[in-house]
Structures are given as structure tokens and as C-alpha cells.
């Protein structure tokens, strides 16, 4: 892995040097000899520093260990609300959680029933070492879109708040949503999702996960 990173860094350094050299020597050819003002070049970073930065970016850390602790099978008790103070609907599913790509990402596969139909879904969770934040994605067989949300983990509350946008298939408009994912204990997780309807935020889903 280290050899691969070194090769990638050297290739990027070579490409960056060529680009900077080309930018420095290019001039604007015109009849009145007017030249455009060249952009200020970034301060060069030596190859050793670049390699170190890329190695730190690619190396799983404590946040990835937090995700790895969830590997296994979870029973999910799901509750849905279609509107503020609406009647709750129930569903169940099973989530199989695993780490992929050398422990860098978490992948969860859901199977169950929802509204009398077979339900399948897949989520991914990533922690970006560079931006210091989490990104989650979710797709399922109940639609053709992808939910993408980003946020940070709060150690004091053992919870993660993630925010994103979704498209309402009824009117085609983009609306915000947010998730709160809480580590209740070693074998219990709670995921809450909040949507916006008529300008009012309300809880649209809650999932209580119990590890088998």
C-alpha cells in the first residue's frame, strides 16, 4: 500500500510541476502585445510532505474503528410518520454491516418489509481524514434517488448529526433533511430522520437497531 501511495504521489508531483512550468511560460499572443495577469502560484510542497499527507489521508483511524465496532447483523424496528403528528407506521428489517476497502468504509445492506412490500436498501458511511467529517449515502428499491448527508460526531452525546437534501417526488422540489445517529450502548443504535413539510420540520423516521 505504501509503495502504491508513493507512486501516486510522485505522479501527481510530476504532473503538478509540468502544469506550473507551462503556466509560467505561457503568454497571450495578440497584436497589441497586451498580456493577461498571471495567477499567483501556490507555495510548492516537497514530495516528502505530500507523501506524508496522502498516507495520513489513506490510513484508517479511530473514527474507522468506531464504524468497525458495528460489524455484524442487526435487527431493525422501524417507525415512519408521513406528516407532523401523523399516525405512525411500523416496519422491520435486518441490517448486515461490514467494513470494505481495507477498513476504510462501512457498508450496510438492509432487507425486510415495508408497506406490505419487500424492502432492500444499501448504505455507506465514510469518515474523511482530511475534512474531519462523516458522509453517508443511502439507496433502496423504493425509489431511484440517492440520499447524501454530511456531518460530525459529538463524543459528549455519542451521536452524529448529518444534513443533506432530498427531492420530493410529488412536486420535484429539493427539501432539506437531517439525521441523528446515536450510539445508545454496545448493542443498541438509534437513527432518527427529520423532514420538512410546509416549512415545518418533523420526525419522519426512527429506527432502533439491536445487534444479534
mmCIF file with all atom_site columns, C-alpha atoms in Angstrom:
data_model
loop_
_atom_site.group_PDB
_atom_site.id
_atom_site.type_symbol
_atom_site.label_atom_id
_atom_site.label_alt_id
_atom_site.label_comp_id
_atom_site.label_asym_id
_atom_site.label_entity_id
_atom_site.label_seq_id
_atom_site.pdbx_PDB_ins_code
_atom_site.Cartn_x
_atom_site.Cartn_y
_atom_site.Cartn_z
_atom_site.occupancy
_atom_site.B_iso_or_equiv
_atom_site.pdbx_formal_charge
_atom_site.auth_seq_id
_atom_site.auth_comp_id
_atom_site.auth_asym_id
_atom_site.auth_atom_id
_atom_site.pdbx_PDB_model_num
ATOM 1   C CA . UNK A 1 1   ? 0.000   0.000   0.000   1.00 0.00 ? 1   UNK A CA 1
ATOM 2   C CA . UNK A 1 2   ? 2.836   2.416   0.915   1.00 0.00 ? 2   UNK A CA 1
ATOM 3   C CA . UNK A 1 3   ? 4.550   1.722   -2.399  1.00 0.00 ? 3   UNK A CA 1
ATOM 4   C CA . UNK A 1 4   ? 1.330   2.455   -4.274  1.00 0.00 ? 4   UNK A CA 1
ATOM 5   C CA . UNK A 1 5   ? 0.843   5.728   -2.403  1.00 0.00 ? 5   UNK A CA 1
ATOM 6   C CA . UNK A 1 6   ? 4.450   6.713   -3.152  1.00 0.00 ? 6   UNK A CA 1
ATOM 7   C CA . UNK A 1 7   ? 3.955   6.087   -6.861  1.00 0.00 ? 7   UNK A CA 1
ATOM 8   C CA . UNK A 1 8   ? 0.708   8.077   -6.881  1.00 0.00 ? 8   UNK A CA 1
ATOM 9   C CA . UNK A 1 9   ? 2.337   10.994  -5.059  1.00 0.00 ? 9   UNK A CA 1
ATOM 10  C CA . UNK A 1 10  ? 5.306   11.066  -7.456  1.00 0.00 ? 10  UNK A CA 1
ATOM 11  C CA . UNK A 1 11  ? 2.971   11.021  -10.458 1.00 0.00 ? 11  UNK A CA 1
ATOM 12  C CA . UNK A 1 12  ? 0.941   13.892  -9.005  1.00 0.00 ? 12  UNK A CA 1
ATOM 13  C CA . UNK A 1 13  ? 4.104   15.860  -8.217  1.00 0.00 ? 13  UNK A CA 1
ATOM 14  C CA . UNK A 1 14  ? 5.368   15.348  -11.783 1.00 0.00 ? 14  UNK A CA 1
ATOM 15  C CA . UNK A 1 15  ? 2.024   16.435  -13.260 1.00 0.00 ? 15  UNK A CA 1
ATOM 16  C CA . UNK A 1 16  ? 1.843   19.436  -10.939 1.00 0.00 ? 16  UNK A CA 1
ATOM 17  C CA . UNK A 1 17  ? 5.374   20.550  -11.827 1.00 0.00 ? 17  UNK A CA 1
ATOM 18  C CA . UNK A 1 18  ? 4.653   20.304  -15.548 1.00 0.00 ? 18  UNK A CA 1
ATOM 19  C CA . UNK A 1 19  ? 1.458   22.342  -15.105 1.00 0.00 ? 19  UNK A CA 1
ATOM 20  C CA . UNK A 1 20  ? 3.247   25.059  -13.126 1.00 0.00 ? 20  UNK A CA 1
ATOM 21  C CA . UNK A 1 21  ? 6.068   25.252  -15.651 1.00 0.00 ? 21  UNK A CA 1
ATOM 22  C CA . UNK A 1 22  ? 3.607   25.536  -18.525 1.00 0.00 ? 22  UNK A CA 1
ATOM 23  C CA . UNK A 1 23  ? 1.614   28.280  -16.751 1.00 0.00 ? 23  UNK A CA 1
ATOM 24  C CA . UNK A 1 24  ? 4.780   30.272  -16.077 1.00 0.00 ? 24  UNK A CA 1
ATOM 25  C CA . UNK A 1 25  ? 5.961   30.221  -19.691 1.00 0.00 ? 25  UNK A CA 1
ATOM 26  C CA . UNK A 1 26  ? 2.623   30.773  -21.492 1.00 0.00 ? 26  UNK A CA 1
ATOM 27  C CA . UNK A 1 27  ? 1.917   34.264  -22.855 1.00 0.00 ? 27  UNK A CA 1
ATOM 28  C CA . UNK A 1 28  ? -1.076  35.706  -24.609 1.00 0.00 ? 28  UNK A CA 1
ATOM 29  C CA . UNK A 1 29  ? -0.403  36.310  -28.295 1.00 0.00 ? 29  UNK A CA 1
ATOM 30  C CA . UNK A 1 30  ? -2.088  39.480  -29.536 1.00 0.00 ? 30  UNK A CA 1
ATOM 31  C CA . UNK A 1 31  ? -1.376  42.303  -31.929 1.00 0.00 ? 31  UNK A CA 1
ATOM 32  C CA . UNK A 1 32  ? -1.088  44.928  -29.186 1.00 0.00 ? 32  UNK A CA 1
ATOM 33  C CA . UNK A 1 33  ? 1.202   42.766  -27.023 1.00 0.00 ? 33  UNK A CA 1
ATOM 34  C CA . UNK A 1 34  ? -1.146  43.009  -24.022 1.00 0.00 ? 34  UNK A CA 1
ATOM 35  C CA . UNK A 1 35  ? -0.544  40.206  -21.531 1.00 0.00 ? 35  UNK A CA 1
ATOM 36  C CA . UNK A 1 36  ? -3.036  38.838  -19.038 1.00 0.00 ? 36  UNK A CA 1
ATOM 37  C CA . UNK A 1 37  ? -2.114  38.937  -15.379 1.00 0.00 ? 37  UNK A CA 1
ATOM 38  C CA . UNK A 1 38  ? -0.901  35.518  -14.278 1.00 0.00 ? 38  UNK A CA 1
ATOM 39  C CA . UNK A 1 39  ? -2.463  33.936  -11.183 1.00 0.00 ? 39  UNK A CA 1
ATOM 40  C CA . UNK A 1 40  ? -0.396  33.770  -8.023  1.00 0.00 ? 40  UNK A CA 1
ATOM 41  C CA . UNK A 1 41  ? 1.192   30.329  -7.821  1.00 0.00 ? 41  UNK A CA 1
ATOM 42  C CA . UNK A 1 42  ? 0.695   28.213  -4.718  1.00 0.00 ? 42  UNK A CA 1
ATOM 43  C CA . UNK A 1 43  ? 3.675   27.632  -2.497  1.00 0.00 ? 43  UNK A CA 1
ATOM 44  C CA . UNK A 1 44  ? 5.368   24.388  -3.563  1.00 0.00 ? 44  UNK A CA 1
ATOM 45  C CA . UNK A 1 45  ? 5.152   21.403  -1.233  1.00 0.00 ? 45  UNK A CA 1
ATOM 46  C CA . UNK A 1 46  ? 8.049   18.980  -1.209  1.00 0.00 ? 46  UNK A CA 1
ATOM 47  C CA . UNK A 1 47  ? 7.407   15.380  -2.192  1.00 0.00 ? 47  UNK A CA 1
ATOM 48  C CA . UNK A 1 48  ? 8.069   14.031  1.315   1.00 0.00 ? 48  UNK A CA 1
ATOM 49  C CA . UNK A 1 49  ? 5.370   16.292  2.801   1.00 0.00 ? 49  UNK A CA 1
ATOM 50  C CA . UNK A 1 50  ? 2.944   15.346  0.052   1.00 0.00 ? 50  UNK A CA 1
ATOM 51  C CA . UNK A 1 51  ? 3.585   11.647  0.623   1.00 0.00 ? 51  UNK A CA 1
ATOM 52  C CA . UNK A 1 52  ? 3.037   12.050  4.370   1.00 0.00 ? 52  UNK A CA 1
ATOM 53  C CA . UNK A 1 53  ? -0.237  13.908  3.790   1.00 0.00 ? 53  UNK A CA 1
ATOM 54  C CA . UNK A 1 54  ? -1.544  11.243  1.414   1.00 0.00 ? 54  UNK A CA 1
ATOM 55  C CA . UNK A 1 55  ? -0.533  8.441   3.786   1.00 0.00 ? 55  UNK A CA 1
ATOM 56  C CA . UNK A 1 56  ? -2.409  10.101  6.653   1.00 0.00 ? 56  UNK A CA 1
ATOM 57  C CA . UNK A 1 57  ? -5.415  10.630  4.376   1.00 0.00 ? 57  UNK A CA 1
ATOM 58  C CA . UNK A 1 58  ? -5.465  6.953   3.380   1.00 0.00 ? 58  UNK A CA 1
ATOM 59  C CA . UNK A 1 59  ? -4.849  5.418   6.820   1.00 0.00 ? 59  UNK A CA 1
ATOM 60  C CA . UNK A 1 60  ? -7.914  4.350   8.862   1.00 0.00 ? 60  UNK A CA 1
ATOM 61  C CA . UNK A 1 61  ? -8.009  5.835   12.356  1.00 0.00 ? 61  UNK A CA 1
ATOM 62  C CA . UNK A 1 62  ? -10.181 5.980   15.476  1.00 0.00 ? 62  UNK A CA 1
ATOM 63  C CA . UNK A 1 63  ? -13.369 7.026   13.598  1.00 0.00 ? 63  UNK A CA 1
ATOM 64  C CA . UNK A 1 64  ? -12.993 3.974   11.351  1.00 0.00 ? 64  UNK A CA 1
ATOM 65  C CA . UNK A 1 65  ? -12.566 1.785   14.429  1.00 0.00 ? 65  UNK A CA 1
ATOM 66  C CA . UNK A 1 66  ? -15.873 3.234   15.665  1.00 0.00 ? 66  UNK A CA 1
ATOM 67  C CA . UNK A 1 67  ? -17.521 2.094   12.436  1.00 0.00 ? 67  UNK A CA 1
ATOM 68  C CA . UNK A 1 68  ? -15.827 -1.320  12.597  1.00 0.00 ? 68  UNK A CA 1
ATOM 69  C CA . UNK A 1 69  ? -17.350 -1.924  16.046  1.00 0.00 ? 69  UNK A CA 1
ATOM 70  C CA . UNK A 1 70  ? -20.743 -2.190  14.295  1.00 0.00 ? 70  UNK A CA 1
ATOM 71  C CA . UNK A 1 71  ? -19.813 -5.087  12.030  1.00 0.00 ? 71  UNK A CA 1
ATOM 72  C CA . UNK A 1 72  ? -22.419 -7.824  12.347  1.00 0.00 ? 72  UNK A CA 1
ATOM 73  C CA . UNK A 1 73  ? -26.168 -8.388  11.960  1.00 0.00 ? 73  UNK A CA 1
ATOM 74  C CA . UNK A 1 74  ? -28.717 -6.001  13.425  1.00 0.00 ? 74  UNK A CA 1
ATOM 75  C CA . UNK A 1 75  ? -32.497 -6.304  13.860  1.00 0.00 ? 75  UNK A CA 1
ATOM 76  C CA . UNK A 1 76  ? -34.190 -3.007  12.960  1.00 0.00 ? 76  UNK A CA 1
ATOM 77  C CA . UNK A 1 77  ? -37.517 -1.835  14.380  1.00 0.00 ? 77  UNK A CA 1
ATOM 78  C CA . UNK A 1 78  ? -38.646 0.978   12.055  1.00 0.00 ? 78  UNK A CA 1
ATOM 79  C CA . UNK A 1 79  ? -41.310 3.647   12.638  1.00 0.00 ? 79  UNK A CA 1
ATOM 80  C CA . UNK A 1 80  ? -42.448 6.164   9.994   1.00 0.00 ? 80  UNK A CA 1
ATOM 81  C CA . UNK A 1 81  ? -44.516 9.365   10.014  1.00 0.00 ? 81  UNK A CA 1
ATOM 82  C CA . UNK A 1 82  ? -45.745 10.925  6.759   1.00 0.00 ? 82  UNK A CA 1
ATOM 83  C CA . UNK A 1 83  ? -46.588 14.294  8.309   1.00 0.00 ? 83  UNK A CA 1
ATOM 84  C CA . UNK A 1 84  ? -46.277 16.217  11.598  1.00 0.00 ? 84  UNK A CA 1
ATOM 85  C CA . UNK A 1 85  ? -48.254 14.483  14.356  1.00 0.00 ? 85  UNK A CA 1
ATOM 86  C CA . UNK A 1 86  ? -49.318 11.863  11.803  1.00 0.00 ? 86  UNK A CA 1
ATOM 87  C CA . UNK A 1 87  ? -50.222 8.269   12.509  1.00 0.00 ? 87  UNK A CA 1
ATOM 88  C CA . UNK A 1 88  ? -47.074 6.115   12.846  1.00 0.00 ? 88  UNK A CA 1
ATOM 89  C CA . UNK A 1 89  ? -46.472 3.150   10.562  1.00 0.00 ? 89  UNK A CA 1
ATOM 90  C CA . UNK A 1 90  ? -44.252 0.222   11.520  1.00 0.00 ? 90  UNK A CA 1
ATOM 91  C CA . UNK A 1 91  ? -41.845 -1.974  9.576   1.00 0.00 ? 91  UNK A CA 1
ATOM 92  C CA . UNK A 1 92  ? -38.981 -4.342  10.295  1.00 0.00 ? 92  UNK A CA 1
ATOM 93  C CA . UNK A 1 93  ? -35.720 -5.132  8.571   1.00 0.00 ? 93  UNK A CA 1
ATOM 94  C CA . UNK A 1 94  ? -32.353 -6.752  9.099   1.00 0.00 ? 94  UNK A CA 1
ATOM 95  C CA . UNK A 1 95  ? -29.076 -4.946  8.513   1.00 0.00 ? 95  UNK A CA 1
ATOM 96  C CA . UNK A 1 96  ? -25.840 -6.738  7.698   1.00 0.00 ? 96  UNK A CA 1
ATOM 97  C CA . UNK A 1 97  ? -22.938 -4.395  8.408   1.00 0.00 ? 97  UNK A CA 1
ATOM 98  C CA . UNK A 1 98  ? -19.390 -4.863  7.175   1.00 0.00 ? 98  UNK A CA 1
ATOM 99  C CA . UNK A 1 99  ? -16.232 -2.850  6.538   1.00 0.00 ? 99  UNK A CA 1
ATOM 100 C CA . UNK A 1 100 ? -14.893 -2.630  2.980   1.00 0.00 ? 100 UNK A CA 1
ATOM 101 C CA . UNK A 1 101 ? -11.789 -1.448  1.123   1.00 0.00 ? 101 UNK A CA 1
ATOM 102 C CA . UNK A 1 102 ? -9.325  -2.229  3.876   1.00 0.00 ? 102 UNK A CA 1
ATOM 103 C CA . UNK A 1 103 ? -11.472 -0.967  6.745   1.00 0.00 ? 103 UNK A CA 1
ATOM 104 C CA . UNK A 1 104 ? -11.931 2.497   5.246   1.00 0.00 ? 104 UNK A CA 1
ATOM 105 C CA . UNK A 1 105 ? -15.694 2.449   4.695   1.00 0.00 ? 105 UNK A CA 1
ATOM 106 C CA . UNK A 1 106 ? -18.748 0.892   6.286   1.00 0.00 ? 106 UNK A CA 1
ATOM 107 C CA . UNK A 1 107 ? -21.367 -0.801  4.114   1.00 0.00 ? 107 UNK A CA 1
ATOM 108 C CA . UNK A 1 108 ? -24.792 -1.870  5.386   1.00 0.00 ? 108 UNK A CA 1
ATOM 109 C CA . UNK A 1 109 ? -27.306 -3.986  3.479   1.00 0.00 ? 109 UNK A CA 1
ATOM 110 C CA . UNK A 1 110 ? -30.953 -3.911  4.606   1.00 0.00 ? 110 UNK A CA 1
ATOM 111 C CA . UNK A 1 111 ? -33.682 -6.440  3.878   1.00 0.00 ? 111 UNK A CA 1
ATOM 112 C CA . UNK A 1 112 ? -37.222 -6.505  5.198   1.00 0.00 ? 112 UNK A CA 1
ATOM 113 C CA . UNK A 1 113 ? -40.805 -5.474  4.505   1.00 0.00 ? 113 UNK A CA 1
ATOM 114 C CA . UNK A 1 114 ? -42.301 -2.011  4.156   1.00 0.00 ? 114 UNK A CA 1
ATOM 115 C CA . UNK A 1 115 ? -45.926 -1.126  3.377   1.00 0.00 ? 115 UNK A CA 1
ATOM 116 C CA . UNK A 1 116 ? -46.531 -4.786  2.564   1.00 0.00 ? 116 UNK A CA 1
ATOM 117 C CA . UNK A 1 117 ? -43.698 -4.909  0.032   1.00 0.00 ? 117 UNK A CA 1
ATOM 118 C CA . UNK A 1 118 ? -40.249 -6.451  0.059   1.00 0.00 ? 118 UNK A CA 1
ATOM 119 C CA . UNK A 1 119 ? -37.690 -3.837  1.016   1.00 0.00 ? 119 UNK A CA 1
ATOM 120 C CA . UNK A 1 120 ? -33.983 -3.708  0.113   1.00 0.00 ? 120 UNK A CA 1
ATOM 121 C CA . UNK A 1 121 ? -31.563 -0.899  0.865   1.00 0.00 ? 121 UNK A CA 1
ATOM 122 C CA . UNK A 1 122 ? -27.855 -0.162  0.973   1.00 0.00 ? 122 UNK A CA 1
ATOM 123 C CA . UNK A 1 123 ? -25.983 2.498   2.895   1.00 0.00 ? 123 UNK A CA 1
ATOM 124 C CA . UNK A 1 124 ? -22.345 3.536   3.058   1.00 0.00 ? 124 UNK A CA 1
ATOM 125 C CA . UNK A 1 125 ? -20.584 5.547   5.727   1.00 0.00 ? 125 UNK A CA 1
ATOM 126 C CA . UNK A 1 126 ? -17.221 7.261   5.346   1.00 0.00 ? 126 UNK A CA 1
ATOM 127 C CA . UNK A 1 127 ? -15.005 9.368   7.581   1.00 0.00 ? 127 UNK A CA 1
ATOM 128 C CA . UNK A 1 128 ? -12.823 11.775  5.637   1.00 0.00 ? 128 UNK A CA 1
ATOM 129 C CA . UNK A 1 129 ? -9.478  12.206  7.398   1.00 0.00 ? 129 UNK A CA 1
ATOM 130 C CA . UNK A 1 130 ? -8.883  15.470  5.539   1.00 0.00 ? 130 UNK A CA 1
ATOM 131 C CA . UNK A 1 131 ? -12.211 17.251  6.172   1.00 0.00 ? 131 UNK A CA 1
ATOM 132 C CA . UNK A 1 132 ? -12.760 15.605  9.590   1.00 0.00 ? 132 UNK A CA 1
ATOM 133 C CA . UNK A 1 133 ? -16.399 14.798  8.827   1.00 0.00 ? 133 UNK A CA 1
ATOM 134 C CA . UNK A 1 134 ? -18.644 11.859  8.009   1.00 0.00 ? 134 UNK A CA 1
ATOM 135 C CA . UNK A 1 135 ? -20.553 11.261  4.783   1.00 0.00 ? 135 UNK A CA 1
ATOM 136 C CA . UNK A 1 136 ? -23.435 8.810   4.487   1.00 0.00 ? 136 UNK A CA 1
ATOM 137 C CA . UNK A 1 137 ? -25.304 7.603   1.408   1.00 0.00 ? 137 UNK A CA 1
ATOM 138 C CA . UNK A 1 138 ? -28.467 5.529   1.083   1.00 0.00 ? 138 UNK A CA 1
ATOM 139 C CA . UNK A 1 139 ? -30.273 3.848   -1.825  1.00 0.00 ? 139 UNK A CA 1
ATOM 140 C CA . UNK A 1 140 ? -33.183 1.403   -1.870  1.00 0.00 ? 140 UNK A CA 1
ATOM 141 C CA . UNK A 1 141 ? -35.714 -0.328  -4.116  1.00 0.00 ? 141 UNK A CA 1
ATOM 142 C CA . UNK A 1 142 ? -38.447 2.181   -3.179  1.00 0.00 ? 142 UNK A CA 1
ATOM 143 C CA . UNK A 1 143 ? -37.073 4.904   -5.458  1.00 0.00 ? 143 UNK A CA 1
ATOM 144 C CA . UNK A 1 144 ? -34.370 5.898   -7.935  1.00 0.00 ? 144 UNK A CA 1
ATOM 145 C CA . UNK A 1 145 ? -32.576 8.609   -5.980  1.00 0.00 ? 145 UNK A CA 1
ATOM 146 C CA . UNK A 1 146 ? -29.669 8.650   -3.549  1.00 0.00 ? 146 UNK A CA 1
ATOM 147 C CA . UNK A 1 147 ? -29.650 10.340  -0.161  1.00 0.00 ? 147 UNK A CA 1
ATOM 148 C CA . UNK A 1 148 ? -26.350 12.006  0.709   1.00 0.00 ? 148 UNK A CA 1
ATOM 149 C CA . UNK A 1 149 ? -25.712 13.706  4.038   1.00 0.00 ? 149 UNK A CA 1
ATOM 150 C CA . UNK A 1 150 ? -22.645 15.018  5.853   1.00 0.00 ? 150 UNK A CA 1
ATOM 151 C CA . UNK A 1 151 ? -21.870 15.870  9.455   1.00 0.00 ? 151 UNK A CA 1
ATOM 152 C CA . UNK A 1 152 ? -19.726 15.351  12.531  1.00 0.00 ? 152 UNK A CA 1
ATOM 153 C CA . UNK A 1 153 ? -19.697 13.103  15.587  1.00 0.00 ? 153 UNK A CA 1
ATOM 154 C CA . UNK A 1 154 ? -20.175 14.559  19.069  1.00 0.00 ? 154 UNK A CA 1
ATOM 155 C CA . UNK A 1 155 ? -18.327 12.474  21.633  1.00 0.00 ? 155 UNK A CA 1
ATOM 156 C CA . UNK A 1 156 ? -20.215 14.080  24.542  1.00 0.00 ? 156 UNK A CA 1
ATOM 157 C CA . UNK A 1 157 ? -23.600 12.869  23.265  1.00 0.00 ? 157 UNK A CA 1
ATOM 158 C CA . UNK A 1 158 ? -22.330 9.765   21.437  1.00 0.00 ? 158 UNK A CA 1
ATOM 159 C CA . UNK A 1 159 ? -24.281 10.963  18.422  1.00 0.00 ? 159 UNK A CA 1
ATOM 160 C CA . UNK A 1 160 ? -23.730 12.086  14.858  1.00 0.00 ? 160 UNK A CA 1
ATOM 161 C CA . UNK A 1 161 ? -25.795 14.768  13.135  1.00 0.00 ? 161 UNK A CA 1
ATOM 162 C CA . UNK A 1 162 ? -25.825 14.626  9.331   1.00 0.00 ? 162 UNK A CA 1
ATOM 163 C CA . UNK A 1 163 ? -27.553 17.064  6.969   1.00 0.00 ? 163 UNK A CA 1
ATOM 164 C CA . UNK A 1 164 ? -28.483 16.750  3.309   1.00 0.00 ? 164 UNK A CA 1
ATOM 165 C CA . UNK A 1 165 ? -31.131 17.404  0.671   1.00 0.00 ? 165 UNK A CA 1
ATOM 166 C CA . UNK A 1 166 ? -33.700 15.154  -0.979  1.00 0.00 ? 166 UNK A CA 1
ATOM 167 C CA . UNK A 1 167 ? -36.045 15.507  -3.938  1.00 0.00 ? 167 UNK A CA 1
ATOM 168 C CA . UNK A 1 168 ? -39.765 15.280  -3.220  1.00 0.00 ? 168 UNK A CA 1
ATOM 169 C CA . UNK A 1 169 ? -41.145 13.013  -5.993  1.00 0.00 ? 169 UNK A CA 1
ATOM 170 C CA . UNK A 1 170 ? -44.603 14.626  -5.680  1.00 0.00 ? 170 UNK A CA 1
ATOM 171 C CA . UNK A 1 171 ? -43.541 18.165  -6.621  1.00 0.00 ? 171 UNK A CA 1
ATOM 172 C CA . UNK A 1 172 ? -39.967 17.636  -7.820  1.00 0.00 ? 172 UNK A CA 1
ATOM 173 C CA . UNK A 1 173 ? -38.622 20.168  -5.314  1.00 0.00 ? 173 UNK A CA 1
ATOM 174 C CA . UNK A 1 174 ? -35.486 19.828  -3.222  1.00 0.00 ? 174 UNK A CA 1
ATOM 175 C CA . UNK A 1 175 ? -36.041 19.831  0.536   1.00 0.00 ? 175 UNK A CA 1
ATOM 176 C CA . UNK A 1 176 ? -33.575 19.582  3.430   1.00 0.00 ? 176 UNK A CA 1
ATOM 177 C CA . UNK A 1 177 ? -33.414 16.676  5.822   1.00 0.00 ? 177 UNK A CA 1
ATOM 178 C CA . UNK A 1 178 ? -31.205 15.668  8.692   1.00 0.00 ? 178 UNK A CA 1
ATOM 179 C CA . UNK A 1 179 ? -30.305 12.520  10.574  1.00 0.00 ? 179 UNK A CA 1
ATOM 180 C CA . UNK A 1 180 ? -29.269 11.952  14.160  1.00 0.00 ? 180 UNK A CA 1
ATOM 181 C CA . UNK A 1 181 ? -27.450 8.660   14.735  1.00 0.00 ? 181 UNK A CA 1
ATOM 182 C CA . UNK A 1 182 ? -26.924 7.767   18.389  1.00 0.00 ? 182 UNK A CA 1
ATOM 183 C CA . UNK A 1 183 ? -24.792 5.054   19.975  1.00 0.00 ? 183 UNK A CA 1
ATOM 184 C CA . UNK A 1 184 ? -27.110 4.045   22.820  1.00 0.00 ? 184 UNK A CA 1
ATOM 185 C CA . UNK A 1 185 ? -24.925 1.203   24.078  1.00 0.00 ? 185 UNK A CA 1
ATOM 186 C CA . UNK A 1 186 ? -22.655 -1.537  22.700  1.00 0.00 ? 186 UNK A CA 1
ATOM 187 C CA . UNK A 1 187 ? -25.573 -3.395  21.107  1.00 0.00 ? 187 UNK A CA 1
ATOM 188 C CA . UNK A 1 188 ? -28.124 -0.645  20.507  1.00 0.00 ? 188 UNK A CA 1
ATOM 189 C CA . UNK A 1 189 ? -28.235 2.149   17.924  1.00 0.00 ? 189 UNK A CA 1
ATOM 190 C CA . UNK A 1 190 ? -30.924 4.740   17.209  1.00 0.00 ? 190 UNK A CA 1
ATOM 191 C CA . UNK A 1 191 ? -31.328 6.564   13.917  1.00 0.00 ? 191 UNK A CA 1
ATOM 192 C CA . UNK A 1 192 ? -33.767 9.480   13.645  1.00 0.00 ? 192 UNK A CA 1
ATOM 193 C CA . UNK A 1 193 ? -34.610 11.242  10.387  1.00 0.00 ? 193 UNK A CA 1
ATOM 194 C CA . UNK A 1 194 ? -36.266 14.652  10.163  1.00 0.00 ? 194 UNK A CA 1
ATOM 195 C CA . UNK A 1 195 ? -38.011 16.018  7.050   1.00 0.00 ? 195 UNK A CA 1
ATOM 196 C CA . UNK A 1 196 ? -39.575 19.398  6.292   1.00 0.00 ? 196 UNK A CA 1
ATOM 197 C CA . UNK A 1 197 ? -43.223 19.814  5.260   1.00 0.00 ? 197 UNK A CA 1
ATOM 198 C CA . UNK A 1 198 ? -44.913 23.206  4.746   1.00 0.00 ? 198 UNK A CA 1
ATOM 199 C CA . UNK A 1 199 ? -41.862 24.822  6.291   1.00 0.00 ? 199 UNK A CA 1
ATOM 200 C CA . UNK A 1 200 ? -42.060 22.730  9.459   1.00 0.00 ? 200 UNK A CA 1
ATOM 201 C CA . UNK A 1 201 ? -39.506 20.122  10.474  1.00 0.00 ? 201 UNK A CA 1
ATOM 202 C CA . UNK A 1 202 ? -40.880 16.859  11.849  1.00 0.00 ? 202 UNK A CA 1
ATOM 203 C CA . UNK A 1 203 ? -39.569 13.408  12.671  1.00 0.00 ? 203 UNK A CA 1
ATOM 204 C CA . UNK A 1 204 ? -40.287 11.186  9.687   1.00 0.00 ? 204 UNK A CA 1
ATOM 205 C CA . UNK A 1 205 ? -38.483 8.027   10.725  1.00 0.00 ? 205 UNK A CA 1
ATOM 206 C CA . UNK A 1 206 ? -36.947 6.303   13.724  1.00 0.00 ? 206 UNK A CA 1
ATOM 207 C CA . UNK A 1 207 ? -35.005 3.058   13.628  1.00 0.00 ? 207 UNK A CA 1
ATOM 208 C CA . UNK A 1 208 ? -33.990 1.172   16.766  1.00 0.00 ? 208 UNK A CA 1
ATOM 209 C CA . UNK A 1 209 ? -31.222 -1.281  15.922  1.00 0.00 ? 209 UNK A CA 1
ATOM 210 C CA . UNK A 1 210 ? -30.356 -4.241  18.144  1.00 0.00 ? 210 UNK A CA 1
ATOM 211 C CA . UNK A 1 211 ? -27.261 -6.307  17.419  1.00 0.00 ? 211 UNK A CA 1
ATOM 212 C CA . UNK A 1 212 ? -27.736 -10.061 17.228  1.00 0.00 ? 212 UNK A CA 1
#
